Amino acid sequence: MTNRLNGKEKASILLIYTGGTIGMKQDPSDMTLKPFDFSQILDEAPELSKFAYKIDTYTFSPIIDSSDVEPGLWQELAQLIADRYDRYDGFVILHGTDTMAYSASVLSFMLEDLSKPVIFTGSQLPIGVPRTDGKENLISSVEIAAAKDSDGKAIVPEVCIYFDNVLMRGNRASKVNSDNFHAFRSENLQPLAIAGISIRYNRAIIRRPPCTERPLKVHTSLDTRVSILKMHPGITPHVVRNILCGDQTRAVIIETYGSGNATCKEWFISIVREASGSGKILLNVTQCLGGCVNMDIYANGKTLKDSGVINSHDITTEGALAKLFFLMGQSSDNNWVKSMLEEDLRGEISK
Ligand code: ASP
């Protein structure tokens, strides 16, 4: 079907609803927020019709609180986008904020050679309440998903998160506030766009596929055998051994202090060596929101590096988890996964 507006083709957008606060209502029986029917969200944002875009909708079943998200939903989402890729100029995914950064990170790896925008958004207050942030988030996300350059190509062909006037690369963002409208931050990468009176795009850092003619490649295979060990003073050998040496674990993200440091007590280093010696992938991710891992600065960091721990550079924990799920889903060769962890695949690290 051709959609024309004053001789120009109308942008067509697929709005996908997975759940989250944006579409929740208070259940009078217990006063908790629960997801409600998607058609009512559109009724709450009649402004969308002023764009004169063609907006189709797709609702997941069941709609979920995003703290229930599972890899199956990511696989369904990636497949849905792939199946409808040729029919739409852009995709907007309404998603709960709790795990939005995880979902956006994983999708960024699953969708290779993306040439169209995939914008995740949601809200802190349900769209039906008077002070909602959901309306602006939804309306600007749709505008960004439809935005094209004069050559007809999408301005932002990336998986992004749009929240509170800021467009962030999806695999660079983290949820940092549970009740402020400014819920997400991308500490290690500037915004891809800022929405004020107009939407100002930061074209210098927006990634484009090497060649727009290349078809979208979708990777739906994920291996989730990853654990996270968060370092803290007082951590015990028992806890460290359980996490690093579990037989169901193929990779461990070690959330270290500062620029990638952890205790170099003998018991700790000996467990790290045992795990890496048995072939496990150990990835060093800093607990800091900003900055990067450099295991050559302090002796403690250097000891980790010498024990086989891999440098994640300035990735977020959400991005690291997603990158591991994706790479491990591609190959059973842990040495290949380790070498790819050092590469910048989707703009997730600065190198
Ligand atoms: N618990 C909700 C969710 O992530 C929170 C939100 O949407 O902001 O689905």
Coordinates of C-alpha atoms and ligand atoms in Angstrom, one line a residue:
M1 CA 0.0 0.0 0.0
T2 CA 1.4 3.4 -0.9
N3 CA 0.9 6.2 1.6
R4 CA 1.2 9.6 0.1
L5 CA 0.9 13.0 1.7
N6 CA 1.2 16.1 -0.5
G7 CA 3.1 14.1 -3.1
K8 CA 5.6 12.8 -0.4
E9 CA 5.5 9.3 1.0
K10 CA 4.2 9.1 4.5
A11 CA 6.5 7.5 7.0
S12 CA 5.2 4.3 8.4
I13 CA 5.9 3.3 11.9
L14 CA 5.3 0.0 13.8
L15 CA 4.5 0.7 17.5
I16 CA 5.1 -2.4 19.5
Y17 CA 3.8 -2.7 23.1
T18 CA 5.4 -5.1 25.4
G19 CA 4.1 -3.6 28.7
G20 CA 5.5 -1.4 31.4
T21 CA 4.3 1.6 33.5
I22 CA 3.4 3.6 30.4
G23 CA 0.4 1.3 29.8
M24 CA -0.5 0.4 33.4
K25 CA -3.4 1.3 35.6
Q26 CA -4.0 1.1 39.3
D27 CA -6.0 -2.1 40.2
P28 CA -8.5 -0.9 42.8
S29 CA -8.5 -4.3 44.5
D30 CA -4.9 -4.0 45.7
M31 CA -3.8 -0.6 44.4
T32 CA -0.8 -2.1 42.5
L33 CA 0.0 -1.0 38.9
K34 CA -1.0 -3.7 36.3
P35 CA -0.8 -3.6 32.5
F36 CA -3.9 -2.7 30.6
D37 CA -5.1 -2.9 27.0
F38 CA -2.9 -1.2 24.4
S39 CA -5.7 0.5 22.4
Q40 CA -6.3 2.6 25.4
I41 CA -2.7 4.0 25.2
L42 CA -3.4 5.4 21.8
D43 CA -6.6 6.9 23.0
E44 CA -4.5 8.7 25.6
A45 CA -2.2 10.2 22.9
P46 CA -4.5 11.5 20.2
E47 CA -1.6 14.0 19.3
L48 CA 0.0 11.1 17.3
S49 CA -2.6 11.5 14.6
K50 CA -1.4 15.0 13.9
F51 CA 1.9 13.6 12.4
A52 CA 0.0 12.1 9.5
Y53 CA 2.3 9.1 9.7
K54 CA 0.9 5.6 9.1
I55 CA 1.2 4.1 12.6
D56 CA 0.4 0.4 13.0
T57 CA 0.4 -1.3 16.4
Y58 CA 1.4 -4.7 17.6
T59 CA 0.8 -5.9 21.2
F60 CA 2.7 -8.7 22.9
S61 CA 0.7 -11.4 24.6
P62 CA 0.9 -11.4 27.5
I63 CA 1.9 -7.8 28.2
I64 CA 4.4 -7.8 31.0
D65 CA 6.0 -5.8 33.8
S66 CA 9.5 -5.7 32.3
S67 CA 11.0 -7.3 35.4
D68 CA 9.5 -10.5 34.0
V69 CA 11.4 -10.2 30.7
E70 CA 13.0 -13.3 29.4
P71 CA 15.3 -14.0 26.3
G72 CA 12.2 -15.5 24.6
L73 CA 10.7 -12.0 24.4
W74 CA 13.9 -10.6 22.8
Q75 CA 13.9 -13.4 20.2
E76 CA 10.2 -12.6 19.4
L77 CA 10.9 -8.9 19.2
A78 CA 13.9 -9.4 16.9
Q79 CA 11.9 -11.8 14.7
L80 CA 8.9 -9.4 14.6
I81 CA 11.1 -6.5 13.4
A82 CA 12.8 -8.8 10.8
D83 CA 9.5 -10.1 9.5
R84 CA 8.1 -6.5 9.1
Y85 CA 11.4 -4.8 8.2
D86 CA 10.5 -3.9 4.6
R87 CA 7.1 -2.5 5.5
Y88 CA 8.1 0.2 8.0
D89 CA 10.5 3.1 8.2
G90 CA 11.0 2.8 11.9
F91 CA 10.0 0.8 15.0
V92 CA 9.0 2.2 18.5
I93 CA 9.0 -0.3 21.3
L94 CA 7.0 0.6 24.5
H95 CA 8.8 -1.3 27.3
G96 CA 9.0 -1.1 31.1
T97 CA 11.9 1.0 32.3
D98 CA 13.2 -1.6 34.8
T99 CA 14.9 -3.8 32.2
M100 CA 14.8 -1.5 29.2
A101 CA 18.6 -1.1 29.1
Y102 CA 19.0 -4.9 29.0
S103 CA 16.5 -5.3 26.2
A104 CA 17.9 -2.4 24.1
S105 CA 21.4 -3.8 24.6
V106 CA 20.5 -7.3 23.5
L107 CA 18.5 -6.1 20.5
S108 CA 21.5 -4.0 19.4
F109 CA 23.5 -7.2 19.0
M110 CA 20.7 -9.3 17.6
L111 CA 20.0 -6.8 14.7
E112 CA 23.1 -6.5 12.6
D113 CA 23.4 -4.0 9.7
L114 CA 20.4 -2.2 10.9
S115 CA 19.4 0.7 8.6
K116 CA 16.2 1.8 10.4
P117 CA 15.5 3.2 13.8
V118 CA 14.4 1.0 16.7
I119 CA 13.5 3.2 19.6
F120 CA 12.7 1.9 23.0
T121 CA 10.7 4.2 25.3
G122 CA 8.3 4.0 28.3
S123 CA 7.5 6.2 31.3
Q124 CA 7.7 6.7 35.0
L125 CA 4.1 7.6 35.3
P126 CA 1.2 5.8 33.4
I127 CA 0.1 7.6 30.3
G128 CA -3.4 8.1 31.7
V129 CA -2.4 10.2 34.7
P130 CA -2.3 14.1 34.3
R131 CA 1.5 14.6 35.0
T132 CA 2.6 11.6 32.8
D133 CA 6.0 11.7 31.1
G134 CA 4.7 9.0 28.8
K135 CA 3.1 11.2 26.2
E136 CA 6.2 13.2 25.4
N137 CA 8.3 10.1 25.4
L138 CA 6.0 8.3 23.0
I139 CA 5.4 11.3 20.7
S140 CA 9.1 12.2 20.3
S141 CA 10.1 8.6 19.9
V142 CA 7.7 8.3 17.0
E143 CA 9.0 11.4 15.4
I144 CA 12.6 10.2 15.8
A145 CA 11.7 6.8 14.3
A146 CA 10.3 8.5 11.3
A147 CA 13.1 11.1 10.8
K148 CA 14.9 10.9 7.5
D149 CA 17.8 12.8 5.9
S150 CA 17.4 14.6 2.6
D151 CA 18.7 11.4 0.9
G152 CA 15.8 9.5 2.3
K153 CA 17.8 7.5 4.7
A154 CA 17.0 7.2 8.4
I155 CA 18.8 9.8 10.6
V156 CA 19.2 7.3 13.5
P157 CA 19.6 3.7 12.2
E158 CA 20.4 2.4 15.6
V159 CA 18.7 0.7 18.6
C160 CA 18.2 3.5 21.0
I161 CA 16.5 4.5 24.2
Y162 CA 14.5 7.8 24.2
F163 CA 13.7 9.2 27.7
D164 CA 13.1 12.6 29.1
N165 CA 14.2 14.6 26.0
V166 CA 17.4 12.5 25.5
L167 CA 18.1 9.9 22.8
M168 CA 20.8 7.5 23.9
R169 CA 22.4 4.6 22.2
G170 CA 20.6 1.6 23.7
N171 CA 23.7 -0.4 24.6
R172 CA 25.2 2.6 26.4
A173 CA 22.3 3.5 28.7
S174 CA 21.5 2.4 32.3
K175 CA 18.5 3.0 34.5
V176 CA 19.8 5.3 37.3
N177 CA 16.7 6.6 39.0
S178 CA 13.5 4.9 40.1
D179 CA 11.3 7.9 40.6
N180 CA 12.8 10.8 38.7
F181 CA 11.7 11.5 35.1
H182 CA 15.4 11.6 34.1
A183 CA 15.5 7.8 34.7
F184 CA 18.3 6.9 32.2
R185 CA 21.9 7.9 31.7
S186 CA 24.6 7.2 29.2
E187 CA 27.7 8.3 31.0
N188 CA 30.3 7.1 28.5
L189 CA 28.6 8.4 25.3
Q190 CA 27.0 11.8 24.6
P191 CA 23.3 11.8 23.6
L192 CA 22.6 10.9 20.0
A193 CA 19.9 13.6 20.1
I194 CA 18.3 16.1 22.4
A195 CA 14.7 17.2 22.1
G196 CA 14.0 20.8 22.8
I197 CA 12.0 23.1 20.6
S198 CA 13.4 21.0 17.8
I199 CA 15.2 17.6 17.9
R200 CA 18.9 18.2 17.6
Y201 CA 20.8 15.2 16.2
N202 CA 24.4 14.6 17.1
R203 CA 25.3 13.3 13.6
A204 CA 29.0 12.9 14.3
I205 CA 28.4 9.9 16.7
I206 CA 25.3 8.3 15.1
R207 CA 26.3 4.9 13.6
R208 CA 25.3 4.0 10.1
P209 CA 25.6 0.5 8.6
P210 CA 28.7 0.2 6.3
C211 CA 26.4 -0.1 3.3
T212 CA 22.6 0.5 3.4
E213 CA 22.2 -2.0 0.6
R214 CA 23.3 -4.8 3.0
P215 CA 20.2 -6.7 4.3
L216 CA 19.4 -6.8 7.9
K217 CA 20.9 -9.9 9.6
V218 CA 19.0 -11.2 12.6
H219 CA 20.7 -13.3 15.2
T220 CA 18.2 -15.1 17.5
S221 CA 20.5 -17.6 19.1
L222 CA 21.5 -16.5 22.7
D223 CA 23.5 -18.4 25.3
T224 CA 22.6 -17.1 28.7
R225 CA 25.0 -19.1 30.9
V226 CA 26.5 -15.9 32.4
S227 CA 26.7 -14.9 36.1
I228 CA 27.6 -11.6 37.7
L229 CA 30.0 -11.3 40.6
K230 CA 29.8 -7.9 42.2
M231 CA 33.0 -7.2 44.3
H232 CA 32.5 -5.8 47.7
P233 CA 34.6 -5.5 50.9
G234 CA 33.9 -8.6 53.0
I235 CA 33.1 -10.9 50.1
T236 CA 33.8 -14.5 51.1
P237 CA 35.7 -17.4 49.3
H238 CA 32.5 -19.4 49.4
V239 CA 30.5 -16.9 47.5
V240 CA 33.3 -16.2 45.0
R241 CA 33.8 -19.9 44.3
N242 CA 30.1 -20.6 43.9
I243 CA 29.8 -17.9 41.2
L244 CA 33.1 -18.3 39.4
C245 CA 33.3 -22.1 39.4
G246 CA 29.7 -23.2 38.9
D247 CA 29.5 -25.9 36.1
Q248 CA 26.4 -24.3 34.5
T249 CA 28.4 -21.1 34.1
R250 CA 30.3 -20.3 30.9
A251 CA 31.1 -16.7 31.5
V252 CA 31.3 -14.4 34.6
I253 CA 31.1 -10.6 34.6
I254 CA 33.3 -9.5 37.5
E255 CA 32.0 -6.1 38.6
T256 CA 35.2 -4.5 39.9
Y257 CA 36.1 -1.2 41.6
G258 CA 37.2 1.9 39.8
S259 CA 39.4 1.2 36.8
G260 CA 39.1 -2.5 37.1
N261 CA 40.5 -3.4 40.5
A262 CA 39.6 -6.2 42.9
T263 CA 41.3 -7.7 46.0
C264 CA 44.5 -9.5 45.2
K265 CA 44.3 -11.7 48.3
E266 CA 45.7 -15.1 47.5
W267 CA 42.4 -17.0 48.0
F268 CA 40.6 -14.7 45.5
I269 CA 43.3 -14.9 42.8
S270 CA 43.6 -18.6 43.2
I271 CA 39.8 -19.0 42.5
V272 CA 40.0 -16.6 39.5
R273 CA 43.0 -18.7 38.1
E274 CA 41.1 -21.9 38.7
A275 CA 38.0 -20.6 36.8
S276 CA 40.0 -19.1 33.9
G277 CA 42.2 -22.2 33.7
S278 CA 39.1 -24.3 33.3
G279 CA 38.3 -22.2 30.2
K280 CA 35.6 -19.9 31.6
I281 CA 35.3 -16.4 30.2
L282 CA 35.9 -13.8 32.9
L283 CA 35.1 -10.2 31.9
N284 CA 36.1 -7.2 34.0
V285 CA 33.4 -4.5 34.1
T286 CA 33.7 -1.5 36.4
Q287 CA 31.1 -0.8 39.0
C288 CA 31.5 2.9 38.1
L289 CA 28.8 4.4 35.9
G290 CA 31.4 6.3 33.9
G291 CA 35.0 5.7 32.8
C292 CA 36.6 2.5 31.7
V293 CA 38.6 -0.5 32.8
N294 CA 42.3 -0.3 32.5
M295 CA 44.1 -3.2 34.2
D296 CA 47.5 -1.7 33.7
I297 CA 47.2 1.2 36.2
Y298 CA 47.2 -0.6 39.5
A299 CA 49.0 -3.7 40.6
N300 CA 45.7 -5.3 41.7
G301 CA 44.2 -4.8 38.2
K302 CA 47.4 -6.1 36.6
T303 CA 47.1 -9.3 38.7
L304 CA 43.5 -9.8 37.4
K305 CA 44.8 -9.3 33.8
D306 CA 47.6 -11.8 34.4
S307 CA 45.1 -14.3 35.7
G308 CA 43.2 -14.4 32.4
V309 CA 40.5 -11.7 33.0
I310 CA 39.4 -9.9 29.9
N311 CA 39.1 -6.1 29.6
S312 CA 35.5 -4.9 28.8
H313 CA 36.7 -1.2 28.2
D314 CA 33.8 1.2 29.0
I315 CA 30.8 -1.1 28.5
T316 CA 27.8 -1.0 30.9
T317 CA 27.0 -4.2 32.8
E318 CA 23.8 -4.4 30.7
G319 CA 25.8 -4.1 27.5
A320 CA 28.3 -6.7 28.7
L321 CA 25.6 -9.2 29.6
A322 CA 24.0 -8.7 26.2
K323 CA 27.3 -9.0 24.3
L324 CA 28.1 -12.3 26.1
F325 CA 24.6 -13.7 25.4
F326 CA 25.0 -12.8 21.8
L327 CA 28.6 -13.9 21.2
M328 CA 28.2 -17.2 23.1
G329 CA 25.1 -17.9 21.0
Q330 CA 27.3 -17.6 17.9
S331 CA 30.0 -20.0 18.9
S332 CA 31.0 -22.7 21.4
D333 CA 34.6 -21.6 21.1
N334 CA 35.4 -19.5 24.3
N335 CA 38.7 -18.2 22.8
W336 CA 36.8 -16.7 19.9
V337 CA 34.3 -15.1 22.3
K338 CA 37.1 -13.7 24.4
S339 CA 38.7 -12.1 21.3
M340 CA 35.4 -10.6 20.1
L341 CA 34.8 -9.1 23.5
E342 CA 37.7 -6.8 22.8
E343 CA 36.1 -5.6 19.6
D344 CA 33.6 -2.8 19.2
L345 CA 30.6 -4.5 17.5
R346 CA 27.7 -2.1 17.8
G347 CA 29.2 1.1 19.3
E348 CA 29.0 -0.5 22.8
I349 CA 32.6 0.4 23.7
S350 CA 34.8 3.4 22.8
K351 CA 38.0 2.1 21.2
Ligands
ASP1 N1 8.0 -2.2 36.7 C1 7.8 -1.4 35.5 C2 8.4 -2.2 34.3 O1 9.6 -2.2 34.2 C3 8.5 -0.1 35.7 C4 8.4 0.8 34.5 O2 7.8 0.6 33.5 O3 8.8 2.0 34.6 O4 7.7 -2.8 33.6

